[in-house]
Tab-separated table of C-alpha atoms in Angstrom:
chain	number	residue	atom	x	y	z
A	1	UNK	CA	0.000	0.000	0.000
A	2	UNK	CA	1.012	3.362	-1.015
A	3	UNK	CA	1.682	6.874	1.015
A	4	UNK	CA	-0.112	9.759	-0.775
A	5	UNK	CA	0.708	13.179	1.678
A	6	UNK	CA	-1.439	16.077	0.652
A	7	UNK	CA	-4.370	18.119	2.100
A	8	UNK	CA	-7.412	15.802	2.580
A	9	UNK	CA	-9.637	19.001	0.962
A	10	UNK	CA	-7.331	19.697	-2.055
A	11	UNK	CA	-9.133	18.255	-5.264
A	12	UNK	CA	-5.526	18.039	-7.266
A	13	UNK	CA	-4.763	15.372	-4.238
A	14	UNK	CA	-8.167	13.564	-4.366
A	15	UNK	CA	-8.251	13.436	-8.681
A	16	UNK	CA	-4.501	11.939	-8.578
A	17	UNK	CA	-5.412	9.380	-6.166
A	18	UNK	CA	-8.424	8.368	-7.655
A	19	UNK	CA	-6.619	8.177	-10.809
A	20	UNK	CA	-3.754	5.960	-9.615
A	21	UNK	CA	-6.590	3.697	-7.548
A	22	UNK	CA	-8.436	2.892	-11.047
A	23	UNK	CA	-5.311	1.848	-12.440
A	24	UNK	CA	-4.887	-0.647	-9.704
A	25	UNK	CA	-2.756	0.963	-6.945
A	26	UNK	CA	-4.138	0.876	-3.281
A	27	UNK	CA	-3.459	3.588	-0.721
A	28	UNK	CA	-3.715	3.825	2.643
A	29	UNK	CA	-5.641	7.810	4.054
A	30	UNK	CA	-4.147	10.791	2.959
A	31	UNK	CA	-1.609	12.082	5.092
A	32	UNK	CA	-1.845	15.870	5.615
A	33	UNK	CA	1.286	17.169	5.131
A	34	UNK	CA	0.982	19.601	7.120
A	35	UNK	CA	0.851	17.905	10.090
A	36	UNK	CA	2.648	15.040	9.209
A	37	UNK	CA	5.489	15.847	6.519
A	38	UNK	CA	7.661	12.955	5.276
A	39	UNK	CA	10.756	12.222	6.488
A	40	UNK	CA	13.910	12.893	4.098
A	41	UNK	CA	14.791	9.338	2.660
A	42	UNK	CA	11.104	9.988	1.218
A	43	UNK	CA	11.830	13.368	-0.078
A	44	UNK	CA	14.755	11.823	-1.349
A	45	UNK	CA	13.233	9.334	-3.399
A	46	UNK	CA	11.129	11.633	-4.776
A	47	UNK	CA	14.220	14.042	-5.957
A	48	UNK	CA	15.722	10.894	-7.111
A	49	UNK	CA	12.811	10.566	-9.665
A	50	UNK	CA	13.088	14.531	-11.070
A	51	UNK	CA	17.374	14.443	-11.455
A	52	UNK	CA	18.212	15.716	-8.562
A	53	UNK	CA	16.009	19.237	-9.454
A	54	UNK	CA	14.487	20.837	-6.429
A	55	UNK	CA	12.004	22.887	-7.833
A	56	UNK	CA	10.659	19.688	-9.725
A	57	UNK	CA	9.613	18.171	-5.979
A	58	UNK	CA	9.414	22.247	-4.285
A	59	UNK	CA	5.382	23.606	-4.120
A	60	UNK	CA	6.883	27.261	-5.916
A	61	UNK	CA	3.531	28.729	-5.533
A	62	UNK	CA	2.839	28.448	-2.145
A	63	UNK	CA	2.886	31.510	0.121
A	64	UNK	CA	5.788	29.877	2.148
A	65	UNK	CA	8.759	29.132	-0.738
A	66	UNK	CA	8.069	33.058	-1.186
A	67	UNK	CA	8.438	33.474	2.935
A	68	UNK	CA	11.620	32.248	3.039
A	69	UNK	CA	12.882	33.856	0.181
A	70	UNK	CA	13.824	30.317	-1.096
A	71	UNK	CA	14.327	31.718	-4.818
A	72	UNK	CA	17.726	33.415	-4.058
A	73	UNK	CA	18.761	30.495	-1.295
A	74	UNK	CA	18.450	27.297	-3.334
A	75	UNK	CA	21.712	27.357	-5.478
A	76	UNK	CA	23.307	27.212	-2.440
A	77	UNK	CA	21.664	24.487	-0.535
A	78	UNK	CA	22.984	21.618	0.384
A	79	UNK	CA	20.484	18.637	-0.541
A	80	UNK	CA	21.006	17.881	3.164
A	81	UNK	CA	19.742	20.952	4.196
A	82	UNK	CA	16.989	21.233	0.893
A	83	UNK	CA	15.660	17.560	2.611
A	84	UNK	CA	15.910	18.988	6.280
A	85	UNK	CA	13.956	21.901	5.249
A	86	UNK	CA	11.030	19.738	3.474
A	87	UNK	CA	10.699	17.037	5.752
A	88	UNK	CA	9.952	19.889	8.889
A	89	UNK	CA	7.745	22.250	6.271
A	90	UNK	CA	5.698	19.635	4.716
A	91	UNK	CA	3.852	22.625	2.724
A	92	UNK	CA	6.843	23.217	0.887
A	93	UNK	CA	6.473	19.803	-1.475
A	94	UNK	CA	4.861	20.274	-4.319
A	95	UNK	CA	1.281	17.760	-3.738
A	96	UNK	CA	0.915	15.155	-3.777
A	97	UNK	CA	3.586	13.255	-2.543
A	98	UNK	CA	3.251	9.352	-3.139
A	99	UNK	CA	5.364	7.272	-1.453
A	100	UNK	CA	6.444	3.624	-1.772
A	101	UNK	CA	8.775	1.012	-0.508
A	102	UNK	CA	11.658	2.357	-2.873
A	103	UNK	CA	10.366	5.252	-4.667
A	104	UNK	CA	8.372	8.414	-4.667
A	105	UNK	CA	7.016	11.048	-6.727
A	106	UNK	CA	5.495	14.645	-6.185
A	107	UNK	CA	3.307	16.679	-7.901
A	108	UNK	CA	0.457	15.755	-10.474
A	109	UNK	CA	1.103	15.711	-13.525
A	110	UNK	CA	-0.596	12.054	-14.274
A	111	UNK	CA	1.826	11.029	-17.828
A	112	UNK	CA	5.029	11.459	-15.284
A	113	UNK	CA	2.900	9.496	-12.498
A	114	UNK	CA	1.608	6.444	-14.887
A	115	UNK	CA	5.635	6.217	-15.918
A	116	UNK	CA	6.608	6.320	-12.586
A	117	UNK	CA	3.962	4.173	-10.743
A	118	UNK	CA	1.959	2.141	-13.321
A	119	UNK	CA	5.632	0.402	-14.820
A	120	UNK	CA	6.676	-1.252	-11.323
């Protein structure tokens, strides 16, 4: 069974998982993510799938990436610290983030999530 963090309200998070669940996969709740972000080795997995590109896994748009000014700070973040920062500030990850045994994705774009999740 799968992880999906998001907000239990958002419709973006609801349409991806129902998506996903009609192609098969099974998921446990959603996991709001703001009051439960992921740890790293999840955010990790989920960089792992984008190259390595923060702003493929960050949430850009969100009132809090602007907040902390995190335009001018990420070219010199450590991925350390880029995974610190996301796993305490769950509303930073772009949503939703599904997570399995060995890999995760984030965001909802479904042709990058069927690759991803429908090909295990």
């Amino acid at each position: 069974m799968l992880k999906i963090y998001g907000l239990k309200q958002c419709s973006t998070t609801q349409k991806v998982k129902k998506h996903l669940e009609e192609q098969g996969l099974t998921f446990g709740e959603i996991i709001d993510i703001r009051d439960q972000p992921p740890v790293a080795e999840e955010i990790a997995w989920a960089l792992d799938q984008v190259d390595g590109k923060y702003t493929k896994i960050l949430n850009t748009s969100g009132g809090l990436y602007r907040e902390l000014g995190l335009k001018d700070k990420l070219t010199d973040m450590s991925e350390e610290a880029f995974l610190a920062l996301l796993s305490e500030q769950g509303m930073l990850i772009k949503r939703p983030l599904i997570v399995g045994d060995q890999v995760a994705t984030a965001g909802s774009k479904v042709d990058f999530l069927d690759r991803i999740w429908l090909s295990k």
